[in-house]
């Protein structure tokens, strides 16, 4: 087993694909930052976390295989991945950090019911995002979590939701109707 440190592949602008071996025990943050030609990656089964900023500004990233063992996606992990249109989340994922898909190319997202925490700006500024399924047991829509998603047309708010954070849906100009459950006791400002 071995470790891979922080920013090891920083700005490797010609790197198009990579397969990480199964015996990696630690992966540092911002590992592939600014690898603008990186198109696909196979991550090792057994990893529990996608580290902070792992694919930050990998604007060419089209697909990623998130292992079934991943329970957390760190802050900024897929921020500015402009070509990333969809992600298949593992069924035991619990946490999506801040700004994870901010300004990515996501067109849809089906967040599994195992997720209990979605960070601020997690899906913000996704210009092409038309639909998202939020987990049935989610209690908080974080600060600006879906702000700046003008193509988002429909959103079903979980019946367990209690808090809608500031600017959570700001700039979602295509949503025609919204049912806010009775469990919500706080709605932030825009």
XYZ file of C-alpha atoms in Angstrom:
190
model
C 0.000 0.000 0.000
C 1.162 3.518 -0.726
C 0.040 7.131 -0.515
C -0.309 9.840 -3.141
C 0.295 13.361 -1.837
C -1.406 16.689 -2.504
C -1.409 18.250 -5.986
C 0.869 15.554 -7.446
C -0.579 15.960 -10.941
C -1.235 19.719 -10.736
C -1.720 21.221 -14.220
C -0.605 18.109 -16.115
C -2.377 19.594 -19.098
C -1.863 16.625 -21.475
C -3.025 13.876 -19.066
C -6.185 12.322 -20.588
C -6.881 9.210 -18.507
C -5.552 7.393 -15.490
C -6.293 4.221 -13.535
C -5.313 4.344 -9.899
C -4.228 1.006 -8.417
C -6.279 -0.836 -5.783
C -3.542 -0.659 -3.149
C -3.565 3.146 -2.670
C -4.137 3.837 1.028
C -4.250 7.652 0.935
C -4.969 10.215 -1.774
C -4.118 13.852 -1.122
C -6.233 16.889 -1.913
C -6.340 18.671 -5.279
C -4.600 15.669 -6.850
C -5.627 16.424 -10.449
C -6.231 20.162 -10.148
C -6.203 21.879 -13.557
C -5.656 18.674 -15.548
C -7.796 20.221 -18.263
C -7.495 17.320 -20.738
C -8.331 14.587 -18.209
C -11.389 12.841 -19.679
C -11.909 9.732 -17.558
C -10.614 8.054 -14.458
C -11.114 4.752 -12.701
C -10.840 5.128 -8.944
C -9.840 2.193 -6.758
C -12.524 0.201 -4.980
C -11.947 0.518 -1.251
C -11.471 4.272 -1.062
C -13.852 5.870 1.426
C -13.525 9.542 0.466
C -13.098 11.586 -2.681
C -10.589 14.136 -1.322
C -11.049 17.902 -1.335
C -10.552 19.416 -4.786
C -9.502 16.108 -6.334
C -10.736 17.124 -9.810
C -10.905 20.892 -9.328
C -10.970 22.628 -12.711
C -10.663 19.424 -14.736
C -12.820 21.050 -17.366
C -12.545 18.109 -19.801
C -13.584 15.391 -17.313
C -16.501 13.507 -18.853
C -16.845 10.466 -16.630
C -15.734 9.180 -13.284
C -16.376 5.870 -11.618
C -17.103 6.519 -7.947
C -16.429 3.300 -6.032
C -19.229 1.770 -3.988
C -17.102 2.178 -0.845
C -17.092 5.999 -0.989
C -19.132 7.568 1.836
C -17.994 11.205 1.474
C -17.155 13.598 -1.348
C -14.887 16.422 -0.179
C -15.299 20.143 -0.790
C -14.611 21.375 -4.349
C -14.044 17.791 -5.574
C -15.638 18.326 -9.014
C -15.859 22.119 -9.150
C -15.493 23.553 -12.664
C -15.710 20.135 -14.346
C -17.543 21.656 -17.294
C -17.921 18.456 -19.354
C -19.128 16.281 -16.465
C -22.794 15.730 -17.379
C -23.774 13.009 -14.918
C -22.468 11.126 -11.915
C -23.603 7.802 -10.504
C -23.457 8.121 -6.749
C -22.710 5.070 -4.597
C -25.668 3.836 -2.560
C -23.897 4.269 0.794
C -22.757 7.863 0.193
C -23.455 9.992 3.282
C -21.877 13.419 2.722
C -21.489 15.784 -0.215
C -19.249 18.691 0.782
C -19.278 22.390 -0.091
C -18.995 23.464 -3.751
C -18.581 19.849 -4.907
C -20.252 20.313 -8.303
C -20.244 24.126 -8.372
C -20.027 25.327 -11.992
C -19.922 21.792 -13.369
C -21.726 20.567 -16.465
C -24.184 18.328 -14.598
C -27.501 17.935 -16.421
C -29.138 15.788 -13.747
C -28.354 14.301 -10.353
C -29.929 11.466 -8.428
C -28.641 11.836 -4.882
C -29.164 8.585 -2.958
C -31.320 8.451 0.154
C -28.265 7.518 2.234
C -27.001 11.133 1.976
C -27.719 13.143 5.123
C -25.607 16.236 4.410
C -25.215 18.357 1.281
C -22.886 21.335 1.696
C -23.192 24.977 0.694
C -23.041 25.692 -3.045
C -22.796 21.921 -3.698
C -24.762 22.089 -6.968
C -24.602 25.858 -7.553
C -24.105 27.458 -10.949
C -24.786 24.264 -12.908
C -26.178 25.976 -15.998
C -27.415 22.719 -17.578
C -28.917 21.102 -14.461
C -32.561 20.354 -15.293
C -33.441 17.871 -12.558
C -32.193 16.684 -9.208
C -33.501 14.083 -6.788
C -32.795 15.027 -3.199
C -32.590 12.352 -0.498
C -35.854 11.528 1.241
C -34.372 12.117 4.713
C -32.613 15.439 4.037
C -33.244 18.040 6.762
C -31.319 21.068 5.437
C -31.044 22.754 2.047
C -27.737 24.511 2.634
C -26.652 28.017 1.752
C -26.932 28.554 -2.038
C -26.955 24.773 -2.601
C -28.772 25.106 -5.942
C -28.325 28.812 -6.636
C -27.663 29.891 -10.189
C -29.228 26.834 -11.868
C -31.437 28.545 -14.471
C -32.352 25.294 -16.281
C -33.705 23.545 -13.165
C -37.386 23.000 -13.941
C -38.628 20.773 -11.147
C -37.606 20.062 -7.610
C -39.276 17.820 -5.074
C -38.465 18.929 -1.570
C -38.190 16.025 0.888
C -40.962 15.785 3.464
C -38.319 15.725 6.230
C -36.804 19.111 5.307
C -36.628 21.599 8.185
C -34.359 24.399 6.945
C -34.017 26.162 3.606
C -30.798 28.166 3.759
C -30.097 31.624 2.393
C -30.224 31.809 -1.389
C -30.695 28.025 -1.591
C -32.663 28.355 -4.836
C -31.624 31.843 -5.951
C -31.502 32.176 -9.719
C -33.489 28.994 -10.373
C -35.621 30.918 -12.843
C -37.251 27.890 -14.533
C -38.927 26.349 -11.466
C -42.653 26.796 -12.002
C -43.979 25.394 -8.715
C -42.654 24.263 -5.382
C -44.292 22.424 -2.499
C -42.734 23.314 0.829
C -43.501 20.677 3.469
C -44.970 21.569 6.846
C -41.780 20.343 8.534
C -39.898 23.469 7.323
C -39.525 25.928 10.193
C -36.888 28.261 8.705
C -36.503 29.811 5.276
C -33.470 32.023 4.736
C -33.258 35.175 2.723
C -32.424 35.635 -0.925
